[in-house]
Short mmCIF file of C-alpha atoms in Angstrom, two decimals:
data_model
loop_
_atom_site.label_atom_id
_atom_site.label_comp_id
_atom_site.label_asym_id
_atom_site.label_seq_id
_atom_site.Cartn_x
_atom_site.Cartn_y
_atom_site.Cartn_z
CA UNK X 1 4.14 -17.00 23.90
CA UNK X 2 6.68 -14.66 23.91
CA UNK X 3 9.03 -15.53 20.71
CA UNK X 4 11.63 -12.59 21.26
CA UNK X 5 12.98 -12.65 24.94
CA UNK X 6 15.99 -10.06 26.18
CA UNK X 7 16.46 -11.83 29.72
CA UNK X 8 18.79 -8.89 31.27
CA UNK X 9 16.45 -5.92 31.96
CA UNK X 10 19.31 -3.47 32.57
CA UNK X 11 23.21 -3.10 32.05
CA UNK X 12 26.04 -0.96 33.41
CA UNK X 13 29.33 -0.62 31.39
CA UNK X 14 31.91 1.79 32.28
CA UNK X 15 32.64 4.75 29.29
CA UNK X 16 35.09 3.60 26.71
CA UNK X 17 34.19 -0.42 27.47
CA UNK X 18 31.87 -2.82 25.65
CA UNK X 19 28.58 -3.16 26.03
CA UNK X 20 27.02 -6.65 24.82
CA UNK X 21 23.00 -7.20 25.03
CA UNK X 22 21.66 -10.25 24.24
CA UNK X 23 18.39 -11.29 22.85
CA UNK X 24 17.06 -14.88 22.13
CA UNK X 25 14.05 -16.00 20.16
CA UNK X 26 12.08 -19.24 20.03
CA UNK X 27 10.42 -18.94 15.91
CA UNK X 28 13.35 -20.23 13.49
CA UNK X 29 11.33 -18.78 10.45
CA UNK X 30 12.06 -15.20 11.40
CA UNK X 31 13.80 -13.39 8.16
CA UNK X 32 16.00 -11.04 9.57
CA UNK X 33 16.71 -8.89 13.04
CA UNK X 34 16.54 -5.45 14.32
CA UNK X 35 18.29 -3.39 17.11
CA UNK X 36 16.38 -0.34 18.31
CA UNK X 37 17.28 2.28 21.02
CA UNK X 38 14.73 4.28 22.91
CA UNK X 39 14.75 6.99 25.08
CA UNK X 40 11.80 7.58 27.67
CA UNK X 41 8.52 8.99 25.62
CA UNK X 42 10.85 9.82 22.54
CA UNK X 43 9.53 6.33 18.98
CA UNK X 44 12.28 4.07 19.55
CA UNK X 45 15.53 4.51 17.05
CA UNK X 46 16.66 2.46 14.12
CA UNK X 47 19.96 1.20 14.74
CA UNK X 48 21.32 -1.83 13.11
CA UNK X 49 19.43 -5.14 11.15
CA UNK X 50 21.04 -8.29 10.41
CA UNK X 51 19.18 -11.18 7.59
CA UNK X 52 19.11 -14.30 8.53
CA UNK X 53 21.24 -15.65 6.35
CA UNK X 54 24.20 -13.67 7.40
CA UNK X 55 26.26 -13.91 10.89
CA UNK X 56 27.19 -10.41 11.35
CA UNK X 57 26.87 -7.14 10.35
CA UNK X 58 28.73 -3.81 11.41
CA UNK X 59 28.01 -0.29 11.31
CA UNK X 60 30.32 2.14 13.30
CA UNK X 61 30.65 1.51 16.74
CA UNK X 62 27.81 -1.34 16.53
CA UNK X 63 27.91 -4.53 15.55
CA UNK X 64 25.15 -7.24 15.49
CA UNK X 65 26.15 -11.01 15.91
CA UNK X 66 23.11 -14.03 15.04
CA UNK X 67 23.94 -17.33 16.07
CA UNK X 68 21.30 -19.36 14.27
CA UNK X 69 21.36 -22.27 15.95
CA UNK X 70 21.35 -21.74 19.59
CA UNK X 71 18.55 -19.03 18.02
CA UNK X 72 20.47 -15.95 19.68
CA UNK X 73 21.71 -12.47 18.82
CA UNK X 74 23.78 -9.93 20.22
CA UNK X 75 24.94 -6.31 20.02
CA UNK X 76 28.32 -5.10 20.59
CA UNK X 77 28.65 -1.46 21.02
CA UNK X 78 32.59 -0.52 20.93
CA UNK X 79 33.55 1.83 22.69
CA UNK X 80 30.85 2.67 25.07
CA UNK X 81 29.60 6.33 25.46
CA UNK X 82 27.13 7.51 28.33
CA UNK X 83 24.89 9.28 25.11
CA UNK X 84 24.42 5.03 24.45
CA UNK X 85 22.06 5.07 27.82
CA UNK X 86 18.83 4.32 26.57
CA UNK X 87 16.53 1.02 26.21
CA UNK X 88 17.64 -1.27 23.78
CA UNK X 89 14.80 -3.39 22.03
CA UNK X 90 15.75 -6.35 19.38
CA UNK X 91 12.94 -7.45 17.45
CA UNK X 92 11.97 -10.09 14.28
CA UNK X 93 10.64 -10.03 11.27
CA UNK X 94 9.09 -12.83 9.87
CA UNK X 95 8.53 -11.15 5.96
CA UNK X 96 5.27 -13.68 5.40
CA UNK X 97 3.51 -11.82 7.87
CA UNK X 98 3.92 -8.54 6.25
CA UNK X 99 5.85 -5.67 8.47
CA UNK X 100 4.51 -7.05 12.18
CA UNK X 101 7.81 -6.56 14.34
CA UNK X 102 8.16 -8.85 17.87
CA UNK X 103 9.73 -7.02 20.09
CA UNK X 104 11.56 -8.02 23.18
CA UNK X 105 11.21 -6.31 26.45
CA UNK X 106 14.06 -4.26 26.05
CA UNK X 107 17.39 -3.81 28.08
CA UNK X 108 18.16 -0.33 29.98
CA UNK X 109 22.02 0.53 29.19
CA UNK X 110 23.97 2.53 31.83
CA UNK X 111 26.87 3.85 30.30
CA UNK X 112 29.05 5.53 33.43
CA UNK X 113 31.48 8.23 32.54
CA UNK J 1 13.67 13.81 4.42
CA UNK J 2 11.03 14.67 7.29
CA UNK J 3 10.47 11.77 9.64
CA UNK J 4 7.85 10.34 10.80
CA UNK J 5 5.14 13.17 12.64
CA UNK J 6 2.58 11.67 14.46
CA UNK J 7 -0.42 14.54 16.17
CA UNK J 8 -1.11 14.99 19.15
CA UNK J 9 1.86 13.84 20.94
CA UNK J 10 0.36 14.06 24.51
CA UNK J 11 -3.97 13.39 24.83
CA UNK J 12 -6.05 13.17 27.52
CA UNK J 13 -9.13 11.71 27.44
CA UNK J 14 -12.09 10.44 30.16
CA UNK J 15 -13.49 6.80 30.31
CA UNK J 16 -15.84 5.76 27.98
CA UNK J 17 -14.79 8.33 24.80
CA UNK J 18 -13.29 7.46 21.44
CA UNK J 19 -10.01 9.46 20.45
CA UNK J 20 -8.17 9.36 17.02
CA UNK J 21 -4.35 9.64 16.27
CA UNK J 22 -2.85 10.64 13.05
CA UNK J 23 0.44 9.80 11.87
CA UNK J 24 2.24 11.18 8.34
CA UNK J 25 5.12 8.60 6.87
CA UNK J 26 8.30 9.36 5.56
CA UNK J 27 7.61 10.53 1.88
CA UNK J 28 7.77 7.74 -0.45
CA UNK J 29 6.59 5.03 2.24
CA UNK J 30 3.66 3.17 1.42
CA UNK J 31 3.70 1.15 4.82
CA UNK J 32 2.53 2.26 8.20
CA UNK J 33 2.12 0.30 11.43
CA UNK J 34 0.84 0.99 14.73
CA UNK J 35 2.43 -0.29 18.37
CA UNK J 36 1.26 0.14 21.48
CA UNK J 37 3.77 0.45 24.40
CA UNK J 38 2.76 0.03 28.33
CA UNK J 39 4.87 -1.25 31.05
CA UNK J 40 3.60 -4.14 31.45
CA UNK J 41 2.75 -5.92 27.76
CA UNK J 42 6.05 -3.98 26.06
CA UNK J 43 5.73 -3.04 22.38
CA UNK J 44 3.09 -4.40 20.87
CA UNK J 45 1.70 -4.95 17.27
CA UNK J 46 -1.91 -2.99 16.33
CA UNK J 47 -1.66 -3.07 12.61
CA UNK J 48 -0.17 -2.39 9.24
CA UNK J 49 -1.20 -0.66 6.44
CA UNK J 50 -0.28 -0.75 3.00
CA UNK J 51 -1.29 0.74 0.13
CA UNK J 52 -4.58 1.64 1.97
CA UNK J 53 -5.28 -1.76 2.99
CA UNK J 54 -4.72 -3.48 6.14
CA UNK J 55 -2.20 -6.55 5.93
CA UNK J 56 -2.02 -7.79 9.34
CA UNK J 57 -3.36 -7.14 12.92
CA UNK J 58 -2.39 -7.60 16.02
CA UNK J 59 -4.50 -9.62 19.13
CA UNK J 60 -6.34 -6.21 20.10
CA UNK J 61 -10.06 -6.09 20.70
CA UNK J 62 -11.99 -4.37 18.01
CA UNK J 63 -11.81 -1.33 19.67
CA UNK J 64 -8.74 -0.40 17.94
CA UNK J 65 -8.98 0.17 14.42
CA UNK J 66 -7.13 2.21 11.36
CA UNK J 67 -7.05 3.46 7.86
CA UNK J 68 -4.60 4.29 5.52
CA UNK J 69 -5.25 7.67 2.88
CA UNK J 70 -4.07 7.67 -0.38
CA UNK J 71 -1.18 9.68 0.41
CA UNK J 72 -0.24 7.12 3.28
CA UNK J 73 -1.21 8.96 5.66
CA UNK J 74 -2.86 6.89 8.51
CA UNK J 75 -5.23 7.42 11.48
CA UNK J 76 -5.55 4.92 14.37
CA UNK J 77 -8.90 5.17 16.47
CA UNK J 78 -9.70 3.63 19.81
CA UNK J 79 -13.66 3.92 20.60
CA UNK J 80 -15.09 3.53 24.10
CA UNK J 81 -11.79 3.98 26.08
CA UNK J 82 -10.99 2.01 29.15
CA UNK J 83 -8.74 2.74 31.70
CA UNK J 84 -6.19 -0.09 30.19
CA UNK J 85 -5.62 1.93 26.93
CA UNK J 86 -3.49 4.52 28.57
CA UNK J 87 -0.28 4.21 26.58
CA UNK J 88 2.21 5.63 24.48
CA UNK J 89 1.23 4.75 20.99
CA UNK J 90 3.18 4.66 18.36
CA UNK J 91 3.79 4.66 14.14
CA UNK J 92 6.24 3.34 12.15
CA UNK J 93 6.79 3.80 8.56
CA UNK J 94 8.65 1.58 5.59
CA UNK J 95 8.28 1.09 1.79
CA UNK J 96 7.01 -1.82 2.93
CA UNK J 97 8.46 -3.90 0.58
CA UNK J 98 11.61 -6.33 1.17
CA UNK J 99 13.48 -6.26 3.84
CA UNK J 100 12.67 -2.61 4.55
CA UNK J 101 13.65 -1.07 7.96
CA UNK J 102 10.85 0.72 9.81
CA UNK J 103 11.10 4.03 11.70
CA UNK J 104 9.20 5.48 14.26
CA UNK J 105 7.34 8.39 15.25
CA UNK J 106 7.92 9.98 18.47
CA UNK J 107 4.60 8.48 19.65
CA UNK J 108 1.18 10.17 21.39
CA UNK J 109 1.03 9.78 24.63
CA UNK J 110 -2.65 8.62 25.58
CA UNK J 111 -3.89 9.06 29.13
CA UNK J 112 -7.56 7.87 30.12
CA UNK J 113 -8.59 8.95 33.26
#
């Protein structure tokens, strides 16, 4: 049962543009939402959370959007730079069951110069 | 404050053996959890330990286990390796209280040949 799904396994944006990934998830008790980035056999970086009881959150160039009732989230990264390229990963944290993140599958950002 | 170490970063071990992985929190964390990433499964939940106890596992044989020092330093250990463990394994630390954030180690690397 896979509860955190990113459906797009890889994105190209040009440098300067938007990039938007998308992640959905299937449990409505998760508590709140993280974005990690990852480079190839590097831990995977902390970038942005969002609560659940909130609809956005911003921090710099990123910005995290939850739509809690089609269950989706998104990350906005304005503008695009080609140091973004990595693997994005959401993932959810349901606080009753301690510190156990779901991850999604991730989503491999191009950024072109 | 130092981030997250984790030792070795890169392992190779044979069939059959047991190895052990060590990973030293961010000062002041009391929570540490384990992932395992492969290709195919993604990021996956071990387990978490706080305060020298475990609080939650992950769906992994009993092959895998961990402990948690007083100091929060933690060791994972995988006993009678199979060809299936080879993985890039990795530790994430938090206060582990609230809605804390957790941040990774840069991961071992775990080949069984």
């Amino acid at each position: 049962d896979q509860q955190v799904k990113q459906n797009s396994p890889s994105l190209s944006v040009q440098e300067g543009r938007i990039s938007i990934l998308n992640c959905d998830y299937t449990n409505s008790m998760f508590d709140y939402f993280l974005w990690y980035k990852k480079y190839p056999a590097e831990g995977p970086t902390f970038l942005i959370s969002i609560s659940s009881i909130k609809d956005k959150n911003e921090d710099g160039r990123f910005t995290v959007f939850l739509n809690k009732s089609a269950k989706h989230l998104s990350l906005h990264i304005v503008p695009s730079q080609p140091g973004d390229s990595a693997v994005y990963f959401c993932a959810a944290v349901r606080l009753d069951s301690s510190y156990k993140l779901i991850f999604g599958s991730g989503t491999r950002l191009l950024v072109r110069p | 404050k130092a981030g997250v170490t984790q030792t070795p970063r890169y392992l190779i071990k044979t069939r059959g053996q047991q190895v052990t992985l060590s990973c030293s929190p961010i000062s002041g964390h009391r929570s540490v959890s384990w992932y395992q990433q492969t290709p195919g499964q993604g990021l996956q939940f071990l387990f978490e330990y706080f305060s020298e106890t475990q609080r939650n596992k992950g769906n992994f044989p009993g092959r895998f286990s961990g402990r948690q020092f007083s100091n929060s330093r933690s060791e994972m250990n995988v006993s009678t390796l199979e060809l299936g463990d080879s993985a890039l394994y990795l530790c994430a630390s938090s206060p582990g209280t609230g809605r804390s954030t957790q941040y990774f180690g840069p991961g071992t690397r775990l080949t069984v040949l």
